């Protein structure tokens, strides 16, 4: 069973926001709009979304930073996921 | 008697949001904007909607996740339906 | 005496929202934005509206579902009508 | 002395909203956004307004229904007029 | 010393809003958004404003009606002026 | 050390708003959105800004009127400047 | 480990806002929307963002002024960064 995002949607799995993660990302505690680190699980096909051609720039397996209050949470087979628009992703975290 | 959605509208039938459904989807209880699982009953023809060409990507019978506060509820022959815009659908749930 | 809607406007006559109508439509009582069943009385010519080409998809005599808080009520010769934009119509009800 | 509306503006003279007018229009008393019957006194030239080509569809002398809270009231030679955008006009009332 | 408006801006000098002016215009006292009569003092060059081609339709010396809460008041050499966008002008008052 | 504005941005230095300035400009005290006189210090290159081609119309050294609540204040080498968008400039003051 | 911004995003490192910095910039204390000086750490590729072609104008190493309440704070390897859209950058500070 899988989530297949539509259009410019992306399914991500949130990584735990601990003080110092293995990858070294720590979310700023007093930021008004908290950033979040997540791993990309599925990527929509892109195409014309709301009258605009969207090209998907992210790939499954990438770690990304996104804005917390964007996206919708879902649970699938006991795992929690977030469905975001690609434009809610701010940056890719590279090792 | 049938509902024939116009433009980019889609008619869906909401699946019950129980703790663990047969398909394994459980809605996150503390999400601000609760996602919903539903089955697609009818799909509008697409075409030019609000000046933008919309191509319908979803099909009757698919299970989808959509944002709860989008859409309008109607009852037809004792059954409740939701009329959504296709853009309110976030992802297709595949078995 | 007749109402001739302009542009993308449509004149509809609201059908009574009873528990079970002849056509089987019952409006969901606890919906935030209540849907409404109505019959189309007059359809505007379409054309360029707010810079966008609008093609009218509905016809006089069709029964439709629309969002309650859209539209403007008028009374003509003792009958009440609603003037809607076509985009406020969600679906056509077919027998 | 005359009011010459610019662009997509239209000058109308409001008809009295009595219980049953000569033309048979009665405004719905409990409508949130009360419709209004008025006669068209002057019509702007249309043309490009806010980057969009507007073609004027109404003519001097027509009776129209418009949304009450749109438009600006002015008095000229002791007569009150309303200056509307054409898009605030919902329908033409024909005898 | 002169005010040279940019783009679609227009400099006007407000005429006094008395009960019955020489030109016969009287502003409606209970209008929510009070119209105003003013004389045009300077007209911007038009051209592309906010991505849209604007052609200036008004001329220095014309009397116009505009919406009160639009525009910015300035004083130059002891005289008060208002700087409006041309789209805030509703109609030209002709004698 | 210099501020080089990007896109359609303009750096201005506010002139003191005294009762009667040397140039004769006095800001209206009871205006809701107070206009401001300023001198242009630096002008961005223009070009495509937010998808729209912007041509810069103002020049270093010009005195301009702008809306007070637009812009961002910065201090550089002890001097205060304001960074505006060109569209926040209403008019040029010519001697 | 690096942050690779997407689209029109830019990663900056905020410089301390002290009364008189080495570069001479002092942020105005009573500004409603406080400007901020920062150094650019990474620049997105630009391209089509929200249907608009964006060309990146800033470079790694430049010092810039941006609006405080724009952007999202992240911590990477113990350092705090801000992820901005290029359009949130007001000016480049040149020595």
Coordinates of C-alpha atoms in Angstrom, one line a residue, chain B:
Chain B
X1 CA -30.2 9.6 -10.0
X2 CA -26.6 10.8 -10.1
X3 CA -24.4 13.8 -9.3
X4 CA -22.5 15.1 -12.4
X5 CA -19.8 17.4 -11.2
X6 CA -18.9 20.4 -13.3
X7 CA -15.4 21.5 -14.4
X8 CA -12.7 20.4 -12.0
X9 CA -15.1 19.1 -9.4
X10 CA -15.0 15.6 -8.1
X11 CA -17.7 13.7 -6.1
X12 CA -16.3 11.5 -3.3
X13 CA -17.7 9.2 -0.7
X14 CA -15.9 9.5 2.6
X15 CA -14.6 6.3 4.2
X16 CA -15.0 6.0 8.0
X17 CA -12.1 7.5 10.0
X18 CA -11.5 4.6 12.5
X19 CA -8.3 4.0 14.5
X20 CA -7.0 1.4 12.0
X21 CA -9.0 0.9 8.8
X22 CA -8.8 -2.1 6.5
X23 CA -6.5 -0.2 4.2
X24 CA -4.3 0.8 7.1
X25 CA -4.9 4.5 6.9
X26 CA -5.3 6.3 10.2
X27 CA -6.0 10.0 10.3
X28 CA -3.6 11.9 12.6
X29 CA -5.8 13.0 15.5
X30 CA -4.0 16.2 16.4
X31 CA -3.5 17.5 12.9
X32 CA -4.9 21.1 12.5
X33 CA -6.3 20.4 9.1
X34 CA -7.4 16.7 9.2
X35 CA -6.8 14.6 6.1
X36 CA -9.6 12.3 5.0
X37 CA -9.7 9.1 3.0
X38 CA -12.5 8.9 0.4
X39 CA -13.5 6.9 -2.7
X40 CA -14.1 8.7 -5.9
X41 CA -17.7 8.4 -7.2
X42 CA -17.8 10.9 -10.1
X43 CA -15.2 13.1 -11.9
X44 CA -16.0 16.3 -13.7
X45 CA -14.9 16.8 -17.3
X46 CA -12.1 19.3 -16.5
X47 CA -11.5 21.9 -19.2
X48 CA -11.0 25.6 -18.7
X49 CA -11.8 26.5 -15.1
X50 CA -11.3 30.0 -13.9
X51 CA -9.2 30.7 -17.1
X52 CA -6.9 27.7 -16.5
X53 CA -6.9 24.4 -18.5
X54 CA -7.5 21.6 -16.0
X55 CA -6.8 18.0 -16.9
X56 CA -8.5 15.5 -14.6
X57 CA -5.9 13.0 -13.1
X58 CA -8.2 11.0 -10.9
X59 CA -10.6 8.2 -11.7
X60 CA -13.8 6.7 -10.4
X61 CA -13.1 4.0 -7.8
X62 CA -9.7 5.4 -6.6
X63 CA -9.1 5.9 -2.9
X64 CA -7.8 9.4 -2.2
X65 CA -6.6 11.6 0.7
X66 CA -8.1 15.1 0.8
X67 CA -8.1 18.1 3.1
X68 CA -11.1 17.9 5.4
X69 CA -12.2 21.6 5.3
X70 CA -12.3 21.7 1.6
X71 CA -15.4 20.5 -0.2
X72 CA -19.2 20.6 0.3
X73 CA -21.3 17.8 1.8
X74 CA -24.5 16.7 0.0
X75 CA -26.9 13.8 0.6
X76 CA -28.3 11.8 -2.3
X77 CA -30.8 8.9 -1.8
X78 CA -29.7 8.7 1.8
X79 CA -26.0 8.6 1.1
X80 CA -23.6 11.4 2.0
X81 CA -21.2 12.7 -0.6
X82 CA -18.5 15.4 -0.7
X83 CA -18.0 17.6 -3.8
X84 CA -14.3 18.6 -4.0
X85 CA -12.1 20.4 -6.5
X86 CA -9.5 18.1 -7.9
X87 CA -6.8 20.3 -6.4
X88 CA -8.1 19.5 -2.9
X89 CA -7.0 15.9 -3.4
X90 CA -3.5 15.3 -2.0
X91 CA -2.7 11.8 -2.9
X92 CA -4.1 8.5 -4.3
X93 CA -3.9 5.5 -1.9
X94 CA -2.7 2.4 -3.8
X95 CA -3.0 -1.2 -2.5

